[in-house]
mmCIF file of C-alpha atoms in Angstrom:
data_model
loop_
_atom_site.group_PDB
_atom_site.id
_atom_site.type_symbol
_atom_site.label_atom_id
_atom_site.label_comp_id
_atom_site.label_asym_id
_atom_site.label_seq_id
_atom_site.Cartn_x
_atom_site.Cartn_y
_atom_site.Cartn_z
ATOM 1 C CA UNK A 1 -15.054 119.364 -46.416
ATOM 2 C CA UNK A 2 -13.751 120.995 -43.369
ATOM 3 C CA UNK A 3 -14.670 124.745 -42.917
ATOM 4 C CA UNK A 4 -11.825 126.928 -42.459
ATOM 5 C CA UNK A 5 -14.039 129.997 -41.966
ATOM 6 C CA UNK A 6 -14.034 129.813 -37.904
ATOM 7 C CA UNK A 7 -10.162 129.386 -37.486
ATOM 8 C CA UNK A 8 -9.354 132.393 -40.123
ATOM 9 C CA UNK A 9 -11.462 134.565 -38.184
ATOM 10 C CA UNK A 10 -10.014 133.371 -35.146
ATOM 11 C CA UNK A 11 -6.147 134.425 -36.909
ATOM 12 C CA UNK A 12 -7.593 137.317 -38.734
ATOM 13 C CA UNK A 13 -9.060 138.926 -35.997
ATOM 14 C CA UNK A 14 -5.525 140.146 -34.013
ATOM 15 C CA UNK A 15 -4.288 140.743 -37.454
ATOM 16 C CA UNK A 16 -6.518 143.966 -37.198
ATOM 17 C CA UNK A 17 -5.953 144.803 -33.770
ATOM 18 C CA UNK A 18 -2.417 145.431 -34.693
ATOM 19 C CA UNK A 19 -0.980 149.241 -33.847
ATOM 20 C CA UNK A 20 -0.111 150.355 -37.162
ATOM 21 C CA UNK A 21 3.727 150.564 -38.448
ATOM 22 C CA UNK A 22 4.453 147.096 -36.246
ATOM 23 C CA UNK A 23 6.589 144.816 -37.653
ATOM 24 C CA UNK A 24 5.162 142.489 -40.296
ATOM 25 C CA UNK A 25 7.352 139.936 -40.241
ATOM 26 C CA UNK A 26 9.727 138.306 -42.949
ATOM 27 C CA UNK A 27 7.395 136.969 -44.769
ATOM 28 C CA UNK A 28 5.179 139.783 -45.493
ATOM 29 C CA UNK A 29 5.153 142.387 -48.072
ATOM 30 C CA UNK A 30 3.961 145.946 -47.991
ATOM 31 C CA UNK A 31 0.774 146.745 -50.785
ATOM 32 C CA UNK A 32 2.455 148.015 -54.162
ATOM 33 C CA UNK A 33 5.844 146.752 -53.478
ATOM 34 C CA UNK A 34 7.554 144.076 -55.202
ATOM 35 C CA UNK A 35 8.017 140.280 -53.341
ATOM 36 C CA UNK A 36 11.221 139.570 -51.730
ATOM 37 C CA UNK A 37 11.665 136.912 -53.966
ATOM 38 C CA UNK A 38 11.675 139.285 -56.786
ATOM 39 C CA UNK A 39 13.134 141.893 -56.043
ATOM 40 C CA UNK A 40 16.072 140.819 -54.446
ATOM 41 C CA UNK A 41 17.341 138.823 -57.689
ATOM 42 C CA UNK A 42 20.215 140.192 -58.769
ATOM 43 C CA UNK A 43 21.093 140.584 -62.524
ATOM 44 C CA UNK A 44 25.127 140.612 -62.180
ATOM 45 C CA UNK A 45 25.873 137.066 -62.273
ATOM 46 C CA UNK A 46 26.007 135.916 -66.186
ATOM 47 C CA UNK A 47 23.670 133.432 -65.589
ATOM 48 C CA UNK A 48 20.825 135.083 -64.181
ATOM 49 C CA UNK A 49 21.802 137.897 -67.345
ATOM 50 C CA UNK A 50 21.249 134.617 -69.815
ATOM 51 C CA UNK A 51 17.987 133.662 -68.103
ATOM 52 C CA UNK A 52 16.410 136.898 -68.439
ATOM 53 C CA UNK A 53 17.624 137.529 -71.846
ATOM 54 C CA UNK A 54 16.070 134.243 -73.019
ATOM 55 C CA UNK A 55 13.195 134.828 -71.307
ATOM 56 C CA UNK A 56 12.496 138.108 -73.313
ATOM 57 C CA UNK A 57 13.652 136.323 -76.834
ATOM 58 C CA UNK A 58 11.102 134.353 -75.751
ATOM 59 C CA UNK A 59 8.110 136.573 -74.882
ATOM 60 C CA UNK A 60 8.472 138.785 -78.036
ATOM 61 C CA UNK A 61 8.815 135.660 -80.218
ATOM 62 C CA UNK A 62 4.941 134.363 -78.103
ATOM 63 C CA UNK A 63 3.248 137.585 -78.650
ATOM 64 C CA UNK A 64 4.968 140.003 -80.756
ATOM 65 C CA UNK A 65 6.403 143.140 -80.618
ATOM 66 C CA UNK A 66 3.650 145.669 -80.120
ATOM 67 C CA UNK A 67 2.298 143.474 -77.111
ATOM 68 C CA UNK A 68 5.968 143.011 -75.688
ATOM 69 C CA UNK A 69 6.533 145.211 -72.257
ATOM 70 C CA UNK A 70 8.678 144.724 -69.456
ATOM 71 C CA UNK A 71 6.147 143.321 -67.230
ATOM 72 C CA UNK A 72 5.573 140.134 -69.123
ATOM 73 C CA UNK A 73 9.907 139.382 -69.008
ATOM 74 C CA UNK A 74 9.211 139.999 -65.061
ATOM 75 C CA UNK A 75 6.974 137.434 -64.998
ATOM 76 C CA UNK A 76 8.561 135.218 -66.817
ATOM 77 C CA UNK A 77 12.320 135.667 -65.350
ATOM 78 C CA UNK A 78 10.986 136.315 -61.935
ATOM 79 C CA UNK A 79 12.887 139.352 -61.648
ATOM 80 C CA UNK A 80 11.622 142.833 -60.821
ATOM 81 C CA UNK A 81 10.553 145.494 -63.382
ATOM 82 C CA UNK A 82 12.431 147.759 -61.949
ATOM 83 C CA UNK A 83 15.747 145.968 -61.999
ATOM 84 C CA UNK A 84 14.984 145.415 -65.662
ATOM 85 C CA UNK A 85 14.908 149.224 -66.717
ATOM 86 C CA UNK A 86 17.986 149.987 -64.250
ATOM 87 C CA UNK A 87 19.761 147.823 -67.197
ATOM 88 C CA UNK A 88 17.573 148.478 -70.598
ATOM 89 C CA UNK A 89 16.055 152.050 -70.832
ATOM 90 C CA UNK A 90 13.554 150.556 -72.970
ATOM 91 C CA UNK A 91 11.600 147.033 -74.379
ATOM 92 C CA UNK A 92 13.995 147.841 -78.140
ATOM 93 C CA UNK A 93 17.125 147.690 -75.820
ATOM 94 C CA UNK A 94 16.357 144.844 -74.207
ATOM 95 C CA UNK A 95 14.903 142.969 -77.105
ATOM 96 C CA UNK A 96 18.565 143.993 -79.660
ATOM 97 C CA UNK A 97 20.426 142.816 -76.282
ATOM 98 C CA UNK A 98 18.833 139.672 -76.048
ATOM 99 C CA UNK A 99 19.397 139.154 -79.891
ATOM 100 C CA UNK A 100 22.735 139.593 -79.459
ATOM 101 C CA UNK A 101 23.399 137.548 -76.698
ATOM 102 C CA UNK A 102 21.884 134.327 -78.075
ATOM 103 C CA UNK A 103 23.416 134.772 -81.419
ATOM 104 C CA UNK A 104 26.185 132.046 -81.964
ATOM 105 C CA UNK A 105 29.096 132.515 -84.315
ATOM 106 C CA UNK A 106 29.436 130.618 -87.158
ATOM 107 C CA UNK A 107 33.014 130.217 -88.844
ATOM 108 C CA UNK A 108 33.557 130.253 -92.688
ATOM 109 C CA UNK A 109 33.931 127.103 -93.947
ATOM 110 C CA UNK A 110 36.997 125.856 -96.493
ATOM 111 C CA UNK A 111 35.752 122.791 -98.160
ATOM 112 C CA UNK A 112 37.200 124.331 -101.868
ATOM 113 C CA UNK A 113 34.778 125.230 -103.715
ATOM 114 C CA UNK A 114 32.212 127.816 -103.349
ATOM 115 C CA UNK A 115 28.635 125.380 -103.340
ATOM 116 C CA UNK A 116 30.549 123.367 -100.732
ATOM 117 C CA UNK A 117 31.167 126.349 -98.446
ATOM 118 C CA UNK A 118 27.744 127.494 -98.935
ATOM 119 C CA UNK A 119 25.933 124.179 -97.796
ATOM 120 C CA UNK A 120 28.022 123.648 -94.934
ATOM 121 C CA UNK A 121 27.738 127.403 -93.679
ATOM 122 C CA UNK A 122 23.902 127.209 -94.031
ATOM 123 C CA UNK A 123 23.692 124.026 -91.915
ATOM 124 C CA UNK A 124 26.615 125.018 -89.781
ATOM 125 C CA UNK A 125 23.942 127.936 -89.218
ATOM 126 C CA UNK A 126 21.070 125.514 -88.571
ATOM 127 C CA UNK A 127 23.051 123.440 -85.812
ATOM 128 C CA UNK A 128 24.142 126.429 -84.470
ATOM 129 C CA UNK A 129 21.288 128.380 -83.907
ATOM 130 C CA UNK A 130 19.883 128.958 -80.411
ATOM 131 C CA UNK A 131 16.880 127.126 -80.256
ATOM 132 C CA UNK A 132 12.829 128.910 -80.095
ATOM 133 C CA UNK A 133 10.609 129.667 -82.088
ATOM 134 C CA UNK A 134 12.274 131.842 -85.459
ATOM 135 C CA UNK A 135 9.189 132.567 -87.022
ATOM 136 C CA UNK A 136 7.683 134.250 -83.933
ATOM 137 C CA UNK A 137 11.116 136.394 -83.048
ATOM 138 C CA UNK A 138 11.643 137.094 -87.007
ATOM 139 C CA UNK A 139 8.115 138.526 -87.299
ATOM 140 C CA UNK A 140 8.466 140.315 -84.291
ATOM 141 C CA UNK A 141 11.908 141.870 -85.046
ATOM 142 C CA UNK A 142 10.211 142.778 -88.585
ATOM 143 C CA UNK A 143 7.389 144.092 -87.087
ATOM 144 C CA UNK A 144 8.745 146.224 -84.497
ATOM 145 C CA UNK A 145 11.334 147.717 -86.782
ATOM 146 C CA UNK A 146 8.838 149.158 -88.669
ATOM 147 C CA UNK A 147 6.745 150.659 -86.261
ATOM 148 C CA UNK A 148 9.181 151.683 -83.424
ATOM 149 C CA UNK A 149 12.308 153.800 -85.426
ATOM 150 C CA UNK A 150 14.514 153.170 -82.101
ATOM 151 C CA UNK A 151 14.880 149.361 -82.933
ATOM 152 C CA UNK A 152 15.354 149.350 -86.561
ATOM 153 C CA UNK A 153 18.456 151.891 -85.346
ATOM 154 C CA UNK A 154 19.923 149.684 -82.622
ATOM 155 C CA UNK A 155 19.004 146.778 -85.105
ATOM 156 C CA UNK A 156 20.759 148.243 -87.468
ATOM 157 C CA UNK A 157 23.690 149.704 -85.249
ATOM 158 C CA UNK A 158 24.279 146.142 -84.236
ATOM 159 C CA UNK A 159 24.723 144.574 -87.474
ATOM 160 C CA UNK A 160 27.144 146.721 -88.443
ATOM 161 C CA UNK A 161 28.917 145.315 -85.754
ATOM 162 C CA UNK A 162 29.182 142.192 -86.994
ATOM 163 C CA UNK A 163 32.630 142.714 -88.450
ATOM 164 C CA UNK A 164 33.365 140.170 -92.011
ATOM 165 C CA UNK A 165 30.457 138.252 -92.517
ATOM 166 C CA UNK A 166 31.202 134.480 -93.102
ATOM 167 C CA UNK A 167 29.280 134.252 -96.054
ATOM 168 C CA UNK A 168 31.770 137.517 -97.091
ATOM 169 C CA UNK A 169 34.243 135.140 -96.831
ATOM 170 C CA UNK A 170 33.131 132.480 -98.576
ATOM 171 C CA UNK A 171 32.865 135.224 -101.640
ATOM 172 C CA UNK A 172 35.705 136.191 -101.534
ATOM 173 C CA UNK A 173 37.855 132.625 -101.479
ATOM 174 C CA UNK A 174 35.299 132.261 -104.479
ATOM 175 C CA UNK A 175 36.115 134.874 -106.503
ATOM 176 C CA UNK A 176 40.115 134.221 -106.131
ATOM 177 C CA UNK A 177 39.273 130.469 -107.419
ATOM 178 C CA UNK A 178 37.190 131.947 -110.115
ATOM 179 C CA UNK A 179 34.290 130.152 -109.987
ATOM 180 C CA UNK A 180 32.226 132.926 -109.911
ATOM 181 C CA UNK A 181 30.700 134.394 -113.685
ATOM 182 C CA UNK A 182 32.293 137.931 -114.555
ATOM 183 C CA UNK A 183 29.143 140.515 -113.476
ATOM 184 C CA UNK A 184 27.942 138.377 -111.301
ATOM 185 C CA UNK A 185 26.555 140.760 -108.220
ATOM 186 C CA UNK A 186 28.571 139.599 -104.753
ATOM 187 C CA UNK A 187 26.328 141.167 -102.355
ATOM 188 C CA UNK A 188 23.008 140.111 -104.207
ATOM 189 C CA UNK A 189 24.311 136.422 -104.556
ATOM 190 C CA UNK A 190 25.256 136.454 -100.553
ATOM 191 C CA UNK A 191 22.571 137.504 -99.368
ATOM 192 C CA UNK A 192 20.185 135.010 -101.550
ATOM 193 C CA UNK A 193 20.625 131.700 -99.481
ATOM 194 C CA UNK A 194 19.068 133.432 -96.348
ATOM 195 C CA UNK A 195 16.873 135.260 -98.484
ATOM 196 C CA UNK A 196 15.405 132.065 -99.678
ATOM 197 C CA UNK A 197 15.124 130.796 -95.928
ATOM 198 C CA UNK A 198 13.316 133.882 -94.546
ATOM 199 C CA UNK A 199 10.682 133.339 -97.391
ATOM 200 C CA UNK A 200 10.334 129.686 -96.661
ATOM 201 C CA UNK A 201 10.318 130.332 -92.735
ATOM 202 C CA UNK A 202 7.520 133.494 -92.946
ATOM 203 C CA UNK A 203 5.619 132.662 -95.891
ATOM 204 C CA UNK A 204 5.133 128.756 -96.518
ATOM 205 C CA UNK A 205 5.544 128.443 -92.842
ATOM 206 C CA UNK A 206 8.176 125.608 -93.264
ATOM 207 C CA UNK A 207 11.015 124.414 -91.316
ATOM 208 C CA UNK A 208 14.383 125.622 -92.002
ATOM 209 C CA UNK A 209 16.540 122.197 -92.603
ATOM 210 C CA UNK A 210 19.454 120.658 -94.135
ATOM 211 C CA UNK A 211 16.843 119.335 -97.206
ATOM 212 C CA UNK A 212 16.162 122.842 -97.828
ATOM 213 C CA UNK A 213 19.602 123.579 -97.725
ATOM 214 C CA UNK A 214 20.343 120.902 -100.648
ATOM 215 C CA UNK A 215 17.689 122.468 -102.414
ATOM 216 C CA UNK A 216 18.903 126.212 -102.679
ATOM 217 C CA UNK A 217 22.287 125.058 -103.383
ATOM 218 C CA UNK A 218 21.797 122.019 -105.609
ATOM 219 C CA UNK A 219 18.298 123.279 -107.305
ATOM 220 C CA UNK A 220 19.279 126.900 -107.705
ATOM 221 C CA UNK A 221 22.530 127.816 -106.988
ATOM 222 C CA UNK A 222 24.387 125.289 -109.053
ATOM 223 C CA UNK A 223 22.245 125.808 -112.122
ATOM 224 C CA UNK A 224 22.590 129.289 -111.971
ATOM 225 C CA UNK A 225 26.475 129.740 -111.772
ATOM 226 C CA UNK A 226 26.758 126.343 -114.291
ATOM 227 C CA UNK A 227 28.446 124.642 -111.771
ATOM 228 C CA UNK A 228 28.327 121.064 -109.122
ATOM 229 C CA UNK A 229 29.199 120.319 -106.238
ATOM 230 C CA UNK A 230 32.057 117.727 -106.212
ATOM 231 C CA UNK A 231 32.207 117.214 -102.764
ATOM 232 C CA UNK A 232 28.641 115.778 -102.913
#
């Protein structure tokens, strides 16, 4: 192996005998500062936004709230610390603005009957859904909203800005064909499907899929409210 000792000393040694404050060069960095590379990447362009914002979905969903800090999305956007907290005073605001800007819209469906509309929203969901790891981001949103009060209130400040749910929709069109029991309880009934995916995703550890999907509304849903799906 060829020793590189001699030749490093030979380059090192006018490297000390430099006045101090001369230029450094281009290249260089000052000790304690940021790299060029990272600090000058701006965060304006919508693209470079997306990339960070995945990249932090994507840390807290690898190690969790509590163990979530700026420093890791840094790393993994390539971006500077600093420029992050110019943006997001803090890890919750970053983490409920990343949320939000993966989340994809789903429309209510209108296939005429209510266990129709619910199996195609749930797998309209499934295709839909920005891809990563769900059981890693939903523990961590779980998890952090129950230690840290500041994101269970922007959690919860951004849901109720979701407007008409579609599965509110989906109700409703039910109702007006009555196919829905008298008594039955709207909000309990539309909230069960996901319910029943949450459990399956945190608990059993299971993919979410469009055979689960068949099974809440075929093995549960139907018997319940006495009714089949035509469609199928």
């Amino acid at each position: 192996m060829t020793d590189l000792r001699p030749r490093y000393a030979e380059r090192a040694a006018p490297e000390r005998a430099r006045p101090r404050g001369r230029d450094r060069g281009p290249g260089s960095t000052v000790p304690g500062m940021s790299s060029p590379s990272r600090r000058r990447v701006p965060l304006d362009t919508p693209e470079r936004l997306a990339e960070v914002l995945t990249a932090a979905l994507d840390v807290v969903a690898e190690v969790g709230y509590e163990r979530f800090n700026m420093d890791l999305v840094a790393q993994r956007a390539h971006v500077s610390k600093g420029s992050l907290y110019q943006r997001w005073p803090s890890k919750a605001h970053l983490i409920v603005a990343a949320v939000d800007a993966n989340r994809v819209e789903v429309q209510a469906p209108d296939t005429g009957s209510y266990l129709g509309d619910v199996r195609e929203l749930a797998k309209q969901w499934l295709r839909t859904e920005a891809p990563g790891d769900r059981r890693g981001l939903l523990l961590a949103l779980l998890e952090g909203s129950r230690r840290d009060p500041e994101l269970a209130r922007l959690m919860g400040e951004q849901l109720g800005q979701g407007g008409i749910s579609p599965m509110s929709v989906v109700l409703d069109a039910a109702k007006a064909r009555d196919e829905l029991p008298p008594g039955v309880d709207l909000e309990l009934l539309g909230e069960l499907p996901m319910s029943l995916a949450i459990t399956t995703l945190l608990f059993r550890d299971q993919p979410l899929n469009d055979a689960l999907v068949d099974r809440i509304v075929d093995g549960l849903l139907a018997p319940l409210l006495g009714q089949r799906d035509h469609n199928r």
